[in-house]
């Protein structure tokens, strides 16, 4: 994968099978960009917020969350990819072409890899819905901690009080 060209396509690896997704839409990118900025404002010093950076789960599994929060120690090494233990929160924005992957497959594999928090953003009826999840480390599954339609108000992985209007694209 490291030798593949940078051509705007998103390439992820699942059990050695290359998954190639089309370029992301304007709406998708707007939500990701605005969420990254909003999370960065509330982010404590021991965390870092970025977007679109690879998480290498194993030799045969590699995903690119839309937005991710990592440890500051990991970010300081200027990585081109992160290991799962360096990731605190993975966020996926569901697109029509990735519904099953973002709703079922990625959360299952992120949980097995030990990533403590997972958020899934859905675009429904012209608005956004943010589903927040926390890892049950014993069973390696996520439990839903919230379904937010107006604002995200959570204390984990750090305090966030975010009106969804702030990350909703103008032309949605």
Short mmCIF file of C-alpha atoms in Angstrom, two decimals:
data_model
loop_
_atom_site.label_atom_id
_atom_site.label_comp_id
_atom_site.label_asym_id
_atom_site.label_seq_id
_atom_site.Cartn_x
_atom_site.Cartn_y
_atom_site.Cartn_z
CA UNK A 1 0.00 0.00 0.00
CA UNK A 2 2.83 2.38 0.79
CA UNK A 3 4.00 2.23 -2.83
CA UNK A 4 0.60 3.10 -4.35
CA UNK A 5 0.26 6.57 -5.93
CA UNK A 6 -1.40 9.55 -4.21
CA UNK A 7 -4.27 10.03 -6.66
CA UNK A 8 -7.13 11.18 -4.43
CA UNK A 9 -8.63 7.74 -3.94
CA UNK A 10 -9.00 6.37 -0.45
CA UNK A 11 -7.31 3.00 -0.07
CA UNK A 12 -7.93 0.79 2.92
CA UNK A 13 -6.87 -2.79 3.59
CA UNK A 14 -9.12 -5.52 4.97
CA UNK A 15 -7.55 -8.92 5.52
CA UNK A 16 -5.17 -8.31 2.64
CA UNK A 17 -7.93 -7.13 0.25
CA UNK A 18 -7.54 -3.60 -1.08
CA UNK A 19 -10.70 -1.49 -0.70
CA UNK A 20 -10.69 1.55 -2.99
CA UNK A 21 -13.29 4.25 -2.38
CA UNK A 22 -14.10 7.16 -4.68
CA UNK A 23 -12.97 10.65 -3.77
CA UNK A 24 -14.97 12.08 -0.90
CA UNK A 25 -17.86 14.48 -1.53
CA UNK A 26 -17.90 18.16 -0.63
CA UNK A 27 -20.47 17.53 2.11
CA UNK A 28 -18.37 14.74 3.59
CA UNK A 29 -15.22 16.86 3.57
CA UNK A 30 -17.00 19.90 5.02
CA UNK A 31 -18.32 17.89 7.96
CA UNK A 32 -14.89 16.34 8.59
CA UNK A 33 -13.09 19.69 8.39
CA UNK A 34 -15.52 21.50 10.65
CA UNK A 35 -15.53 18.64 13.17
CA UNK A 36 -11.74 18.60 13.26
CA UNK A 37 -11.61 22.34 13.99
CA UNK A 38 -14.33 22.10 16.66
CA UNK A 39 -12.68 19.16 18.44
CA UNK A 40 -9.28 20.87 18.27
CA UNK A 41 -10.69 23.85 20.20
CA UNK A 42 -11.73 21.63 23.13
CA UNK A 43 -8.87 19.14 22.89
CA UNK A 44 -6.65 18.89 25.98
CA UNK A 45 -2.87 19.16 25.62
CA UNK A 46 -2.31 15.41 25.92
CA UNK A 47 -4.39 14.75 22.76
CA UNK A 48 -4.19 15.78 19.10
CA UNK A 49 -6.89 16.01 16.42
CA UNK A 50 -6.32 15.26 12.74
CA UNK A 51 -8.18 13.83 9.77
CA UNK A 52 -7.67 11.29 7.03
CA UNK A 53 -4.56 9.60 8.49
CA UNK A 54 -4.14 5.83 8.28
CA UNK A 55 -4.54 3.57 11.29
CA UNK A 56 -2.59 0.36 10.72
CA UNK A 57 -4.58 -2.20 12.72
CA UNK A 58 -2.43 -5.12 11.59
CA UNK A 59 -0.29 -6.19 8.64
CA UNK A 60 -3.46 -7.00 6.68
CA UNK A 61 -5.86 -4.35 8.06
CA UNK A 62 -5.54 -0.63 7.58
CA UNK A 63 -8.28 2.02 7.75
CA UNK A 64 -8.43 5.78 7.37
CA UNK A 65 -10.91 7.37 9.81
CA UNK A 66 -12.43 10.64 8.63
CA UNK A 67 -11.39 12.37 11.87
CA UNK A 68 -9.28 10.96 14.67
CA UNK A 69 -8.01 11.98 18.08
CA UNK A 70 -4.65 10.55 19.06
CA UNK A 71 -2.24 10.96 21.91
CA UNK A 72 0.00 14.02 21.67
CA UNK A 73 3.03 11.78 22.10
CA UNK A 74 2.07 9.89 18.93
CA UNK A 75 1.41 13.12 17.01
CA UNK A 76 4.80 14.56 17.96
CA UNK A 77 6.57 11.86 15.97
CA UNK A 78 4.89 13.24 12.80
CA UNK A 79 3.49 9.87 11.68
CA UNK A 80 2.24 8.98 8.24
CA UNK A 81 0.12 6.38 10.06
CA UNK A 82 -0.90 5.52 13.61
CA UNK A 83 -0.98 2.30 15.57
CA UNK A 84 -4.32 1.49 17.28
CA UNK A 85 -2.94 2.06 20.80
CA UNK A 86 -2.15 5.68 19.79
CA UNK A 87 -5.75 6.41 18.75
CA UNK A 88 -8.25 7.66 21.34
CA UNK A 89 -11.23 8.36 19.05
CA UNK A 90 -12.03 7.31 15.49
CA UNK A 91 -14.84 9.14 13.64
CA UNK A 92 -16.48 7.90 10.46
CA UNK A 93 -18.89 9.94 8.35
CA UNK A 94 -21.26 7.54 6.61
CA UNK A 95 -21.47 7.83 2.83
CA UNK A 96 -23.95 5.90 0.67
CA UNK A 97 -21.11 3.75 -0.70
CA UNK A 98 -19.71 2.90 2.77
CA UNK A 99 -22.80 2.34 4.93
CA UNK A 100 -22.13 -1.30 5.87
CA UNK A 101 -18.44 -0.69 6.39
CA UNK A 102 -18.95 2.39 8.63
CA UNK A 103 -21.92 1.00 10.58
CA UNK A 104 -20.79 -2.61 11.11
CA UNK A 105 -17.32 -3.56 9.93
CA UNK A 106 -15.15 -0.64 11.06
CA UNK A 107 -16.61 -0.37 14.57
CA UNK A 108 -16.14 -4.10 15.09
CA UNK A 109 -12.51 -3.98 13.97
CA UNK A 110 -11.73 -0.71 15.79
CA UNK A 111 -13.15 -2.29 18.97
CA UNK A 112 -11.08 -5.45 18.53
CA UNK A 113 -8.01 -3.22 18.08
CA UNK A 114 -8.76 -1.50 21.40
CA UNK A 115 -9.60 2.03 20.19
CA UNK A 116 -11.47 3.48 23.21
CA UNK A 117 -14.07 5.66 21.42
CA UNK A 118 -15.91 5.57 18.10
CA UNK A 119 -18.26 8.18 16.65
CA UNK A 120 -20.41 7.65 13.57
CA UNK A 121 -21.97 10.62 11.79
CA UNK A 122 -25.05 10.04 9.66
CA UNK A 123 -26.71 12.54 7.33
CA UNK A 124 -30.46 12.09 7.74
CA UNK A 125 -33.30 14.20 6.31
CA UNK A 126 -31.10 17.23 5.77
CA UNK A 127 -29.59 17.10 9.27
CA UNK A 128 -26.83 15.29 11.07
CA UNK A 129 -27.00 12.58 13.72
CA UNK A 130 -23.90 11.76 15.75
CA UNK A 131 -23.75 8.35 17.41
CA UNK A 132 -21.12 8.19 20.17
CA UNK A 133 -19.72 4.88 21.43
CA UNK A 134 -17.38 3.71 24.17
CA UNK A 135 -15.38 0.50 24.13
CA UNK A 136 -16.25 -2.40 26.42
CA UNK A 137 -12.67 -3.74 26.57
CA UNK A 138 -13.65 -7.11 28.04
CA UNK A 139 -16.03 -8.01 25.19
CA UNK A 140 -14.22 -5.91 22.55
CA UNK A 141 -17.42 -4.19 21.40
CA UNK A 142 -18.72 -0.63 21.50
CA UNK A 143 -21.71 0.40 23.57
CA UNK A 144 -23.65 3.45 22.41
CA UNK A 145 -23.27 6.40 24.79
CA UNK A 146 -25.42 8.86 22.88
CA UNK A 147 -27.44 9.68 19.79
CA UNK A 148 -27.16 13.41 19.22
CA UNK A 149 -29.41 15.39 16.84
CA UNK A 150 -28.97 18.99 18.05
CA UNK A 151 -25.62 19.01 19.84
CA UNK A 152 -23.02 16.58 21.14
CA UNK A 153 -22.66 16.94 24.91
CA UNK A 154 -20.26 14.37 26.27
CA UNK A 155 -17.38 14.16 28.71
CA UNK A 156 -15.54 11.42 26.82
CA UNK A 157 -12.88 11.22 25.54
CA UNK A 158 -12.76 14.84 26.79
CA UNK A 159 -15.52 17.39 27.45
CA UNK A 160 -17.28 18.31 24.19
CA UNK A 161 -20.34 20.55 23.86
CA UNK A 162 -20.81 20.96 20.15
CA UNK A 163 -23.89 22.32 18.36
CA UNK A 164 -24.38 20.17 15.25
CA UNK A 165 -25.25 23.32 13.31
CA UNK A 166 -21.54 24.16 13.60
CA UNK A 167 -20.46 21.14 11.55
CA UNK A 168 -23.46 21.01 9.17
CA UNK A 169 -22.60 22.17 5.63
CA UNK A 170 -24.37 25.30 4.43
CA UNK A 171 -25.58 23.65 1.23
CA UNK A 172 -26.76 20.28 2.50
#
